[in-house]
Amino acid sequence: MDEKKDKGLQGNEKIETAIAALQQEASEEMLAHTLTVIRRRMKEGGQFIVDVEPQPTSAQMSLKTITTPDGALWWMAFTSFEEELKGADNVKSTFLADIEKIFEAALSVPQIKGIIINPWNRTIMLDKKLIKIIKPR
């Protein structure tokens, strides 16, 4: 294990590997495998890096969103700092969040379509249907 890596991120390379395999072979079996890997990391107490932005009307922060061409709003999450740094923004405010808590929040926010993991490289778009497969209520 990489000792320099935050404890909550150790093991997320398994997610990156599963996503890369899914990108190579887009099949239902590979999708099921990738969702299983994400579920395992969630159950192990794994974390993602999330971008936050200040809310001008309050002292709170909110998760940064990305809008897809169809107009849907998605949250972004990253498996590692390397994945996060591949993005367009240079200056970011980030924090580590439990995978399970991010999924719970996404399911409870009506405006959000889902979560895009690693939007710049090893990408998977988890809509609420896929999140519910990973984390049944």
CSV table of N, CA, C and O in Angstrom, one decimal:
chain,number,residue,atom,x,y,z
A,1,MET,N,0.8,-1.2,0.0
A,1,MET,CA,0.0,0.0,0.0
A,1,MET,C,0.9,1.3,0.0
A,1,MET,O,1.9,1.3,0.6
A,2,ASP,N,0.4,2.3,-0.6
A,2,ASP,CA,1.1,3.5,-0.7
A,2,ASP,C,0.9,4.3,0.6
A,2,ASP,O,-0.2,4.7,0.9
A,3,GLU,N,2.0,4.4,1.4
A,3,GLU,CA,1.9,5.0,2.7
A,3,GLU,C,1.5,6.5,2.7
A,3,GLU,O,1.0,7.1,3.6
A,4,LYS,N,1.9,7.1,1.5
A,4,LYS,CA,1.6,8.6,1.4
A,4,LYS,C,0.1,8.8,1.1
A,4,LYS,O,-0.4,9.9,1.2
A,5,LYS,N,-0.6,7.8,0.6
A,5,LYS,CA,-2.0,8.0,0.3
A,5,LYS,C,-2.9,8.0,1.5
A,5,LYS,O,-2.6,7.2,2.4
A,6,ASP,N,-3.9,8.9,1.5
A,6,ASP,CA,-4.8,8.9,2.6
A,6,ASP,C,-5.4,7.6,2.8
A,6,ASP,O,-5.8,6.9,1.9
A,7,LYS,N,-5.6,7.2,4.1
A,7,LYS,CA,-6.1,5.8,4.4
A,7,LYS,C,-7.5,5.6,3.7
A,7,LYS,O,-7.7,4.5,3.2
A,8,GLY,N,-8.3,6.6,3.7
A,8,GLY,CA,-9.7,6.4,3.1
A,8,GLY,C,-9.6,6.2,1.6
A,8,GLY,O,-10.6,5.7,1.0
A,9,LEU,N,-8.5,6.5,0.9
A,9,LEU,CA,-8.3,6.4,-0.5
A,9,LEU,C,-7.6,5.1,-0.9
A,9,LEU,O,-7.6,4.7,-2.0
A,10,GLN,N,-6.9,4.5,0.1
A,10,GLN,CA,-6.2,3.2,-0.2
A,10,GLN,C,-7.2,2.1,-0.6
A,10,GLN,O,-8.2,1.9,0.1
A,11,GLY,N,-7.0,1.6,-1.7
A,11,GLY,CA,-7.9,0.6,-2.3
A,11,GLY,C,-8.7,1.1,-3.4
A,11,GLY,O,-9.3,0.3,-4.1
A,12,ASN,N,-8.8,2.4,-3.6
A,12,ASN,CA,-9.6,3.0,-4.7
A,12,ASN,C,-9.0,2.6,-6.0
A,12,ASN,O,-9.7,2.7,-7.0
A,13,GLU,N,-7.7,2.2,-6.1
A,13,GLU,CA,-7.2,1.8,-7.4
A,13,GLU,C,-7.9,0.6,-7.9
A,13,GLU,O,-8.0,0.4,-9.2
A,14,LYS,N,-8.6,-0.2,-7.1
A,14,LYS,CA,-9.4,-1.3,-7.5
A,14,LYS,C,-10.6,-0.7,-8.3
A,14,LYS,O,-11.0,-1.3,-9.3
A,15,ILE,N,-11.1,0.4,-7.9
A,15,ILE,CA,-12.2,1.0,-8.6
A,15,ILE,C,-11.7,1.5,-10.0
A,15,ILE,O,-12.4,1.3,-11.0
A,16,GLU,N,-10.6,2.1,-10.0
A,16,GLU,CA,-10.0,2.7,-11.3
A,16,GLU,C,-9.8,1.5,-12.2
A,16,GLU,O,-10.0,1.6,-13.4
A,17,THR,N,-9.2,0.4,-11.7
A,17,THR,CA,-9.0,-0.8,-12.6
A,17,THR,C,-10.3,-1.3,-13.2
A,17,THR,O,-10.3,-1.7,-14.3
A,18,ALA,N,-11.3,-1.4,-12.3
A,18,ALA,CA,-12.6,-2.0,-12.8
A,18,ALA,C,-13.2,-1.0,-13.8
A,18,ALA,O,-13.8,-1.5,-14.8
A,19,ILE,N,-13.1,0.3,-13.6
A,19,ILE,CA,-13.7,1.2,-14.6
A,19,ILE,C,-12.9,1.1,-15.9
A,19,ILE,O,-13.5,1.1,-17.0
A,20,ALA,N,-11.6,1.0,-15.9
A,20,ALA,CA,-10.8,0.8,-17.1
A,20,ALA,C,-11.2,-0.4,-17.8
A,20,ALA,O,-11.3,-0.4,-19.1
A,21,ALA,N,-11.4,-1.5,-17.1
A,21,ALA,CA,-11.9,-2.8,-17.7
A,21,ALA,C,-13.3,-2.6,-18.4
A,21,ALA,O,-13.5,-3.1,-19.5
A,22,LEU,N,-14.1,-1.9,-17.7
A,22,LEU,CA,-15.5,-1.6,-18.2
A,22,LEU,C,-15.4,-0.8,-19.5
A,22,LEU,O,-16.1,-1.0,-20.5
A,23,GLN,N,-14.5,0.2,-19.5
A,23,GLN,CA,-14.3,1.0,-20.7
A,23,GLN,C,-13.8,0.2,-21.9
A,23,GLN,O,-14.1,0.4,-23.0
A,24,GLN,N,-13.0,-0.8,-21.6
A,24,GLN,CA,-12.4,-1.7,-22.6
A,24,GLN,C,-13.5,-2.7,-23.2
A,24,GLN,O,-13.5,-3.0,-24.3
A,25,GLU,N,-14.3,-3.2,-22.3
A,25,GLU,CA,-15.4,-4.1,-22.6
A,25,GLU,C,-16.7,-3.7,-21.9
A,25,GLU,O,-17.0,-4.1,-20.8
A,26,ALA,N,-17.5,-2.9,-22.7
A,26,ALA,CA,-18.7,-2.4,-22.1
A,26,ALA,C,-19.8,-3.5,-22.2
A,26,ALA,O,-20.4,-3.7,-23.2
A,27,SER,N,-19.9,-4.3,-21.1
A,27,SER,CA,-20.9,-5.3,-21.1
A,27,SER,C,-21.6,-5.3,-19.8
A,27,SER,O,-21.2,-4.6,-18.8
A,28,GLU,N,-22.8,-5.9,-19.7
A,28,GLU,CA,-23.5,-6.0,-18.4
A,28,GLU,C,-22.7,-6.7,-17.4
A,28,GLU,O,-22.7,-6.3,-16.2
A,29,GLU,N,-21.9,-7.7,-17.7
A,29,GLU,CA,-21.1,-8.4,-16.8
A,29,GLU,C,-20.0,-7.5,-16.2
A,29,GLU,O,-19.7,-7.5,-15.0
A,30,MET,N,-19.4,-6.7,-17.0
A,30,MET,CA,-18.3,-5.8,-16.6
A,30,MET,C,-18.9,-4.7,-15.7
A,30,MET,O,-18.3,-4.2,-14.8
A,31,LEU,N,-20.1,-4.2,-16.1
A,31,LEU,CA,-20.8,-3.2,-15.3
A,31,LEU,C,-21.1,-3.8,-13.9
A,31,LEU,O,-20.8,-3.1,-12.9
A,32,ALA,N,-21.6,-5.0,-13.9
A,32,ALA,CA,-21.9,-5.6,-12.6
A,32,ALA,C,-20.7,-5.8,-11.7
A,32,ALA,O,-20.7,-5.5,-10.5
A,33,HIS,N,-19.6,-6.1,-12.4
A,33,HIS,CA,-18.3,-6.3,-11.7
A,33,HIS,C,-17.9,-4.9,-11.1
A,33,HIS,O,-17.5,-4.8,-9.9
A,34,THR,N,-17.9,-3.9,-11.9
A,34,THR,CA,-17.5,-2.5,-11.5
A,34,THR,C,-18.4,-2.1,-10.3
A,34,THR,O,-17.8,-1.5,-9.3
A,35,LEU,N,-19.7,-2.3,-10.4
A,35,LEU,CA,-20.6,-1.9,-9.3
A,35,LEU,C,-20.2,-2.7,-8.0
A,35,LEU,O,-20.3,-2.1,-6.9
A,36,THR,N,-19.9,-3.9,-8.2
A,36,THR,CA,-19.5,-4.8,-7.0
A,36,THR,C,-18.2,-4.2,-6.4
A,36,THR,O,-18.1,-4.2,-5.1
A,37,VAL,N,-17.3,-3.9,-7.2
A,37,VAL,CA,-16.0,-3.3,-6.6
A,37,VAL,C,-16.3,-2.0,-5.9
A,37,VAL,O,-15.8,-1.8,-4.8
A,38,ILE,N,-17.1,-1.1,-6.4
A,38,ILE,CA,-17.5,0.1,-5.7
A,38,ILE,C,-18.2,-0.2,-4.4
A,38,ILE,O,-17.9,0.4,-3.4
A,39,ARG,N,-19.1,-1.2,-4.4
A,39,ARG,CA,-19.8,-1.6,-3.2
A,39,ARG,C,-18.9,-2.1,-2.1
A,39,ARG,O,-19.0,-1.7,-1.0
A,40,ARG,N,-17.9,-2.9,-2.6
A,40,ARG,CA,-16.9,-3.4,-1.6
A,40,ARG,C,-16.1,-2.3,-1.0
A,40,ARG,O,-15.9,-2.3,0.3
A,41,ARG,N,-15.7,-1.3,-1.8
A,41,ARG,CA,-15.0,-0.2,-1.2
A,41,ARG,C,-15.8,0.6,-0.3
A,41,ARG,O,-15.4,1.1,0.7
A,42,MET,N,-17.1,0.8,-0.6
A,42,MET,CA,-18.0,1.5,0.3
A,42,MET,C,-18.1,0.8,1.6
A,42,MET,O,-18.0,1.4,2.7
A,43,LYS,N,-18.3,-0.6,1.6
A,43,LYS,CA,-18.4,-1.3,2.8
A,43,LYS,C,-17.1,-1.4,3.6
A,43,LYS,O,-17.1,-1.5,4.8
A,44,GLU,N,-16.0,-1.2,2.9
A,44,GLU,CA,-14.7,-1.1,3.6
A,44,GLU,C,-14.4,0.3,4.3
A,44,GLU,O,-13.4,0.5,4.9
A,45,GLY,N,-15.4,1.2,4.1
A,45,GLY,CA,-15.2,2.5,4.6
A,45,GLY,C,-14.4,3.4,3.7
A,45,GLY,O,-13.9,4.4,4.2
A,46,GLY,N,-14.4,3.1,2.4
A,46,GLY,CA,-13.7,3.9,1.4
A,46,GLY,C,-14.2,5.3,1.3
A,46,GLY,O,-15.4,5.6,1.6
A,47,GLN,N,-13.4,6.1,0.8
A,47,GLN,CA,-13.7,7.5,0.6
A,47,GLN,C,-13.4,8.0,-0.9
A,47,GLN,O,-12.6,7.4,-1.5
A,48,PHE,N,-14.1,9.0,-1.3
A,48,PHE,CA,-13.9,9.7,-2.5
A,48,PHE,C,-13.5,11.2,-2.2
A,48,PHE,O,-13.8,11.7,-1.1
A,49,ILE,N,-12.8,11.8,-3.1
A,49,ILE,CA,-12.5,13.2,-3.0
A,49,ILE,C,-13.6,13.9,-3.7
A,49,ILE,O,-14.0,13.6,-4.9
A,50,VAL,N,-14.2,15.0,-3.1
A,50,VAL,CA,-15.2,15.7,-3.7
A,50,VAL,C,-14.9,17.2,-3.8
A,50,VAL,O,-14.2,17.7,-2.8
A,51,ASP,N,-15.2,17.9,-4.8
A,51,ASP,CA,-15.0,19.3,-5.0
A,51,ASP,C,-16.2,20.0,-4.3
A,51,ASP,O,-17.3,19.6,-4.4
A,52,VAL,N,-15.8,21.1,-3.5
A,52,VAL,CA,-16.8,21.9,-2.9
A,52,VAL,C,-16.7,23.3,-3.4
A,52,VAL,O,-15.6,23.8,-3.8
A,53,GLU,N,-17.8,24.1,-3.3
A,53,GLU,CA,-17.7,25.5,-3.6
A,53,GLU,C,-18.5,26.2,-2.5
A,53,GLU,O,-19.5,25.7,-2.0
A,54,PRO,N,-18.1,27.4,-2.2
A,54,PRO,CA,-18.8,28.2,-1.1
A,54,PRO,C,-20.2,28.7,-1.6
A,54,PRO,O,-20.3,28.9,-2.8
A,55,GLN,N,-21.1,28.8,-0.7
A,55,GLN,CA,-22.4,29.3,-1.1
A,55,GLN,C,-22.4,30.8,-0.7
A,55,GLN,O,-22.3,31.1,0.5
A,56,PRO,N,-22.6,31.7,-1.6
A,56,PRO,CA,-22.5,33.1,-1.3
A,56,PRO,C,-23.6,33.5,-0.3
A,56,PRO,O,-23.4,34.5,0.5
A,57,THR,N,-24.7,32.8,-0.3
A,57,THR,CA,-25.8,33.2,0.6
A,57,THR,C,-25.8,32.7,2.0
A,57,THR,O,-26.6,33.0,2.8
A,58,SER,N,-24.8,31.7,2.2
A,58,SER,CA,-24.7,31.2,3.6
A,58,SER,C,-23.2,30.8,3.8
A,58,SER,O,-22.4,30.9,2.9
A,59,ALA,N,-22.9,30.4,5.0
A,59,ALA,CA,-21.6,30.1,5.4
A,59,ALA,C,-21.3,28.6,5.1
A,59,ALA,O,-20.2,28.1,5.4
A,60,GLN,N,-22.2,27.9,4.4
A,60,GLN,CA,-22.0,26.5,4.1
A,60,GLN,C,-21.3,26.3,2.7
A,60,GLN,O,-21.2,27.2,1.9
A,61,MET,N,-20.8,25.1,2.5
A,61,MET,CA,-20.3,24.7,1.3
A,61,MET,C,-21.2,23.7,0.6
A,61,MET,O,-22.0,23.0,1.3
A,62,SER,N,-21.1,23.6,-0.7
A,62,SER,CA,-21.9,22.6,-1.4
A,62,SER,C,-21.1,21.9,-2.4
A,62,SER,O,-20.0,22.4,-2.8
A,63,LEU,N,-21.5,20.7,-2.7
A,63,LEU,CA,-20.7,19.9,-3.7
A,63,LEU,C,-20.8,20.6,-5.1
A,63,LEU,O,-21.9,21.0,-5.5
A,64,LYS,N,-19.7,20.6,-5.7
A,64,LYS,CA,-19.7,21.2,-7.1
A,64,LYS,C,-20.4,20.3,-8.1
A,64,LYS,O,-20.2,19.1,-8.0
A,65,THR,N,-21.1,20.9,-9.0
A,65,THR,CA,-21.8,20.1,-10.0
A,65,THR,C,-21.2,20.3,-11.4
A,65,THR,O,-20.5,21.3,-11.6
A,66,ILE,N,-21.5,19.4,-12.2
A,66,ILE,CA,-21.1,19.4,-13.6
A,66,ILE,C,-22.5,19.2,-14.4
A,66,ILE,O,-23.3,18.4,-14.0
A,67,THR,N,-22.6,20.0,-15.5
A,67,THR,CA,-23.8,19.8,-16.3
A,67,THR,C,-23.5,19.1,-17.5
A,67,THR,O,-22.6,19.5,-18.3
A,68,THR,N,-24.2,18.0,-17.8
A,68,THR,CA,-24.0,17.3,-19.1
A,68,THR,C,-24.8,18.0,-20.2
A,68,THR,O,-25.7,18.8,-19.9
A,69,PRO,N,-24.5,17.6,-21.4
A,69,PRO,CA,-25.2,18.3,-22.6
A,69,PRO,C,-26.7,18.2,-22.5
A,69,PRO,O,-27.4,19.0,-23.1
A,70,ASP,N,-27.3,17.2,-21.9
A,70,ASP,CA,-28.7,17.1,-21.8
A,70,ASP,C,-29.3,18.0,-20.7
A,70,ASP,O,-30.5,18.0,-20.4
A,71,GLY,N,-28.4,18.8,-20.0
A,71,GLY,CA,-28.9,19.7,-19.0
A,71,GLY,C,-29.0,19.1,-17.6
A,71,GLY,O,-29.3,19.8,-16.6
A,72,ALA,N,-28.6,17.8,-17.4
A,72,ALA,CA,-28.7,17.2,-16.1
A,72,ALA,C,-27.5,17.6,-15.2
A,72,ALA,O,-26.4,17.9,-15.7
A,73,LEU,N,-27.8,17.8,-13.9
A,73,LEU,CA,-26.7,18.1,-12.9
A,73,LEU,C,-26.2,16.9,-12.3
A,73,LEU,O,-27.0,16.0,-11.8
A,74,TRP,N,-24.9,16.8,-12.2
A,74,TRP,CA,-24.2,15.6,-11.6
A,74,TRP,C,-23.2,16.1,-10.6
A,74,TRP,O,-22.6,17.2,-10.8
A,75,TRP,N,-23.0,15.4,-9.5
A,75,TRP,CA,-21.9,15.7,-8.6
A,75,TRP,C,-20.6,14.9,-9.2
A,75,TRP,O,-20.8,13.9,-9.9
A,76,MET,N,-19.5,15.5,-8.9
A,76,MET,CA,-18.2,14.8,-9.3
A,76,MET,C,-17.5,14.2,-8.0
A,76,MET,O,-17.6,14.8,-7.0
A,77,ALA,N,-16.9,13.1,-8.2
A,77,ALA,CA,-16.1,12.5,-7.2
A,77,ALA,C,-14.9,11.8,-7.8
A,77,ALA,O,-14.9,11.4,-8.9
A,78,PHE,N,-13.8,11.8,-7.0
A,78,PHE,CA,-12.6,11.3,-7.5
A,78,PHE,C,-12.0,10.2,-6.6
A,78,PHE,O,-12.1,10.3,-5.4
A,79,THR,N,-11.4,9.2,-7.3
A,79,THR,CA,-10.8,8.1,-6.5
A,79,THR,C,-9.5,8.4,-5.9
A,79,THR,O,-9.0,7.7,-5.0
A,80,SER,N,-8.8,9.4,-6.5
A,80,SER,CA,-7.4,9.8,-6.0
A,80,SER,C,-7.2,11.2,-6.4
A,80,SER,O,-7.8,11.8,-7.2
A,81,PHE,N,-6.1,11.8,-5.7
A,81,PHE,CA,-5.7,13.1,-6.0
A,81,PHE,C,-5.2,13.2,-7.5
A,81,PHE,O,-5.4,14.2,-8.1
A,82,GLU,N,-4.6,12.2,-8.0
A,82,GLU,CA,-4.1,12.1,-9.3
A,82,GLU,C,-5.2,12.3,-10.3
A,82,GLU,O,-5.1,13.1,-11.3
A,83,GLU,N,-6.3,11.6,-10.1
A,83,GLU,CA,-7.5,11.7,-11.0
A,83,GLU,C,-8.1,13.1,-10.9
A,83,GLU,O,-8.5,13.7,-11.9
A,84,GLU,N,-8.2,13.7,-9.7
A,84,GLU,CA,-8.7,15.0,-9.5
A,84,GLU,C,-7.9,16.1,-10.3
A,84,GLU,O,-8.5,17.0,-10.9
A,85,LEU,N,-6.6,15.9,-10.2
A,85,LEU,CA,-5.7,16.9,-10.8
A,85,LEU,C,-5.7,16.9,-12.4
A,85,LEU,O,-5.2,17.8,-13.0
A,86,LYS,N,-6.3,15.9,-13.0
A,86,LYS,CA,-6.5,15.8,-14.4
A,86,LYS,C,-7.5,16.8,-15.0
A,86,LYS,O,-7.7,17.0,-16.2
A,87,GLY,N,-8.3,17.4,-14.1
A,87,GLY,CA,-9.4,18.3,-14.5
A,87,GLY,C,-9.0,19.6,-15.0
A,87,GLY,O,-7.8,20.0,-15.0
A,88,ALA,N,-10.0,20.4,-15.4
A,88,ALA,CA,-9.8,21.7,-16.0
A,88,ALA,C,-9.5,22.7,-14.9
A,88,ALA,O,-8.7,23.7,-15.2
A,89,ASP,N,-10.1,22.6,-13.8
A,89,ASP,CA,-9.8,23.6,-12.7
A,89,ASP,C,-8.5,23.4,-12.0
A,89,ASP,O,-8.2,22.3,-11.6
A,90,ASN,N,-7.7,24.5,-11.9
A,90,ASN,CA,-6.5,24.3,-11.1
A,90,ASN,C,-6.7,24.5,-9.6
A,90,ASN,O,-6.1,23.8,-8.8
A,91,VAL,N,-7.4,25.5,-9.2
A,91,VAL,CA,-7.6,25.8,-7.8
A,91,VAL,C,-8.9,25.2,-7.4
A,91,VAL,O,-10.0,25.5,-7.9
A,92,LYS,N,-8.8,24.2,-6.5
A,92,LYS,CA,-10.0,23.5,-6.0
A,92,LYS,C,-10.0,23.5,-4.5
A,92,LYS,O,-9.0,23.4,-3.9
A,93,SER,N,-11.2,23.5,-4.0
A,93,SER,CA,-11.4,23.2,-2.6
A,93,SER,C,-12.0,21.8,-2.5
A,93,SER,O,-13.1,21.5,-3.1
A,94,THR,N,-11.3,20.9,-1.9
A,94,THR,CA,-11.8,19.5,-1.8
A,94,THR,C,-11.8,19.0,-0.4
A,94,THR,O,-11.2,19.6,0.5
A,95,PHE,N,-12.6,17.9,-0.2
A,95,PHE,CA,-12.5,17.2,1.0
A,95,PHE,C,-12.8,15.7,0.8
A,95,PHE,O,-13.3,15.4,-0.3
A,96,LEU,N,-12.4,14.9,1.8
A,96,LEU,CA,-12.7,13.5,1.6
A,96,LEU,C,-14.1,13.2,2.2
A,96,LEU,O,-14.4,13.7,3.3
A,97,ALA,N,-14.8,12.4,1.6
A,97,ALA,CA,-16.1,12.0,2.1
A,97,ALA,C,-16.3,10.5,1.9
A,97,ALA,O,-15.9,9.9,0.9
A,98,ASP,N,-17.0,9.9,2.9
A,98,ASP,CA,-17.3,8.5,2.8
A,98,ASP,C,-18.2,8.2,1.6
A,98,ASP,O,-19.2,8.9,1.3
A,99,ILE,N,-17.8,7.2,0.8
A,99,ILE,CA,-18.6,6.8,-0.4
A,99,ILE,C,-20.1,6.6,0.0
A,99,ILE,O,-20.9,7.1,-0.7
A,100,GLU,N,-20.3,5.9,1.1
A,100,GLU,CA,-21.7,5.7,1.4
A,100,GLU,C,-22.5,6.9,1.7
A,100,GLU,O,-23.6,7.1,1.2
A,101,LYS,N,-21.9,7.9,2.3
A,101,LYS,CA,-22.6,9.2,2.7
A,101,LYS,C,-22.8,10.0,1.4
A,101,LYS,O,-23.9,10.6,1.2
A,102,ILE,N,-21.9,9.9,0.4
A,102,ILE,CA,-22.1,10.7,-0.8
A,102,ILE,C,-23.3,10.0,-1.6
A,102,ILE,O,-24.1,10.7,-2.1
A,103,PHE,N,-23.3,8.7,-1.6
A,103,PHE,CA,-24.4,8.0,-2.3
A,103,PHE,C,-25.8,8.4,-1.6
A,103,PHE,O,-26.8,8.6,-2.3
A,104,GLU,N,-25.8,8.3,-0.3
A,104,GLU,CA,-27.0,8.7,0.4
A,104,GLU,C,-27.5,10.1,0.1
A,104,GLU,O,-28.7,10.3,-0.2
A,105,ALA,N,-26.5,11.0,0.1
A,105,ALA,CA,-26.9,12.4,-0.2
A,105,ALA,C,-27.4,12.5,-1.7
A,105,ALA,O,-28.4,13.2,-1.9
A,106,ALA,N,-26.7,11.9,-2.6
A,106,ALA,CA,-27.2,12.0,-4.0
A,106,ALA,C,-28.6,11.5,-4.2
A,106,ALA,O,-29.4,12.0,-4.9
A,107,LEU,N,-28.9,10.4,-3.5
A,107,LEU,CA,-30.3,9.8,-3.6
A,107,LEU,C,-31.3,10.8,-3.0
A,107,LEU,O,-32.5,10.7,-3.3
A,108,SER,N,-30.9,11.6,-2.1
A,108,SER,CA,-31.9,12.5,-1.4
A,108,SER,C,-32.0,13.9,-2.0
A,108,SER,O,-32.8,14.7,-1.6
A,109,VAL,N,-31.2,14.2,-3.0
A,109,VAL,CA,-31.2,15.5,-3.6
A,109,VAL,C,-31.9,15.4,-5.0
A,109,VAL,O,-31.3,14.9,-5.9
A,110,PRO,N,-33.1,15.9,-5.1
A,110,PRO,CA,-33.9,15.7,-6.4
A,110,PRO,C,-33.2,16.3,-7.6
A,110,PRO,O,-33.4,15.7,-8.7
A,111,GLN,N,-32.5,17.4,-7.5
A,111,GLN,CA,-31.9,18.1,-8.6
A,111,GLN,C,-30.8,17.3,-9.2
A,111,GLN,O,-30.4,17.6,-10.4
A,112,ILE,N,-30.2,16.4,-8.4
A,112,ILE,CA,-29.0,15.7,-8.9
A,112,ILE,C,-29.3,14.4,-9.6
A,112,ILE,O,-30.1,13.7,-9.1
A,113,LYS,N,-28.8,14.2,-10.8
A,113,LYS,CA,-29.0,13.0,-11.6
A,113,LYS,C,-28.2,11.8,-11.0
A,113,LYS,O,-28.6,10.7,-11.1
A,114,GLY,N,-27.0,12.1,-10.5
A,114,GLY,CA,-26.2,11.1,-10.0
A,114,GLY,C,-24.8,11.6,-9.7
A,114,GLY,O,-24.6,12.8,-9.5
A,115,ILE,N,-23.8,10.7,-9.7
A,115,ILE,CA,-22.4,11.0,-9.4
A,115,ILE,C,-21.5,10.5,-10.6
A,115,ILE,O,-21.7,9.4,-11.0
A,116,ILE,N,-20.7,11.4,-11.1
A,116,ILE,CA,-19.7,11.0,-12.1
A,116,ILE,C,-18.4,10.8,-11.3
A,116,ILE,O,-17.8,11.7,-10.7
A,117,ILE,N,-17.9,9.6,-11.4
A,117,ILE,CA,-16.6,9.3,-10.7
A,117,ILE,C,-15.5,9.5,-11.8
A,117,ILE,O,-15.6,9.0,-12.9
A,118,ASN,N,-14.5,10.2,-11.4
A,118,ASN,CA,-13.4,10.5,-12.2
A,118,ASN,C,-13.8,11.1,-13.6
A,118,ASN,O,-13.6,10.5,-14.6
A,119,PRO,N,-14.4,12.3,-13.6
A,119,PRO,CA,-15.0,12.8,-14.9
A,119,PRO,C,-13.9,13.0,-16.0
A,119,PRO,O,-14.3,13.2,-17.1
A,120,TRP,N,-12.6,13.1,-15.6
A,120,TRP,CA,-11.7,13.5,-16.7
A,120,TRP,C,-11.0,12.3,-17.3
A,120,TRP,O,-10.3,12.4,-18.3
A,121,ASN,N,-11.0,11.1,-16.7
A,121,ASN,CA,-10.2,10.0,-17.2
A,121,ASN,C,-11.0,8.7,-17.1
A,121,ASN,O,-11.8,8.3,-17.9
A,122,ARG,N,-10.8,7.9,-16.0
A,122,ARG,CA,-11.4,6.6,-15.8
A,122,ARG,C,-12.8,6.9,-15.2
A,122,ARG,O,-13.0,6.8,-14.0
A,123,THR,N,-13.7,7.2,-16.1
A,123,THR,CA,-15.0,7.7,-15.8
A,123,THR,C,-16.1,6.7,-15.8
A,123,THR,O,-16.2,5.8,-16.6
A,124,ILE,N,-17.0,6.8,-14.8
A,124,ILE,CA,-18.2,6.1,-14.7
A,124,ILE,C,-19.3,7.0,-14.2
A,124,ILE,O,-19.1,7.8,-13.3
A,125,MET,N,-20.4,7.0,-14.9
A,125,MET,CA,-21.6,7.9,-14.5
A,125,MET,C,-22.6,7.0,-13.7
A,125,MET,O,-23.2,6.1,-14.3
A,126,LEU,N,-22.7,7.2,-12.4
A,126,LEU,CA,-23.6,6.5,-11.6
A,126,LEU,C,-24.9,7.3,-11.4
A,126,LEU,O,-24.9,8.2,-10.7
A,127,ASP,N,-25.9,6.9,-12.2
A,127,ASP,CA,-27.2,7.6,-12.0
A,127,ASP,C,-27.8,7.0,-10.8
A,127,ASP,O,-27.3,6.0,-10.2
A,128,LYS,N,-29.0,7.5,-10.3
A,128,LYS,CA,-29.6,7.1,-9.1
A,128,LYS,C,-30.0,5.6,-9.2
A,128,LYS,O,-29.9,4.9,-8.1
A,129,LYS,N,-30.3,5.1,-10.3
A,129,LYS,CA,-30.6,3.7,-10.5
A,129,LYS,C,-29.4,2.8,-10.1
A,129,LYS,O,-29.5,1.8,-9.4
A,130,LEU,N,-28.2,3.2,-10.7
A,130,LEU,CA,-27.0,2.4,-10.4
A,130,LEU,C,-26.6,2.6,-8.9
A,130,LEU,O,-26.1,1.6,-8.3
A,131,ILE,N,-26.8,3.8,-8.4
A,131,ILE,CA,-26.4,4.0,-7.0
A,131,ILE,C,-27.3,3.1,-6.1
A,131,ILE,O,-26.8,2.5,-5.1
A,132,LYS,N,-28.6,3.0,-6.4
A,132,LYS,CA,-29.4,2.1,-5.6
A,132,LYS,C,-29.0,0.6,-5.7
A,132,LYS,O,-29.3,-0.1,-4.8
A,133,ILE,N,-28.4,0.2,-6.9
A,133,ILE,CA,-27.9,-1.1,-7.0
A,133,ILE,C,-26.7,-1.3,-6.0
A,133,ILE,O,-26.6,-2.3,-5.4
A,134,ILE,N,-25.9,-0.3,-6.0
A,134,ILE,CA,-24.7,-0.4,-5.1
A,134,ILE,C,-25.1,-0.3,-3.7
A,134,ILE,O,-24.6,-1.1,-2.8
A,135,LYS,N,-26.0,0.6,-3.4
A,135,LYS,CA,-26.4,0.8,-2.0
A,135,LYS,C,-27.9,0.8,-1.9
A,135,LYS,O,-28.6,1.8,-1.9
A,136,PRO,N,-28.5,-0.5,-1.7
A,136,PRO,CA,-29.9,-0.6,-1.5
A,136,PRO,C,-30.3,0.1,-0.3
A,136,PRO,O,-29.6,0.1,0.7
A,137,ARG,N,-31.5,0.7,-0.3
A,137,ARG,CA,-31.9,1.5,1.0
A,137,ARG,C,-32.3,0.5,2.1
A,137,ARG,O,-32.8,-0.6,1.9
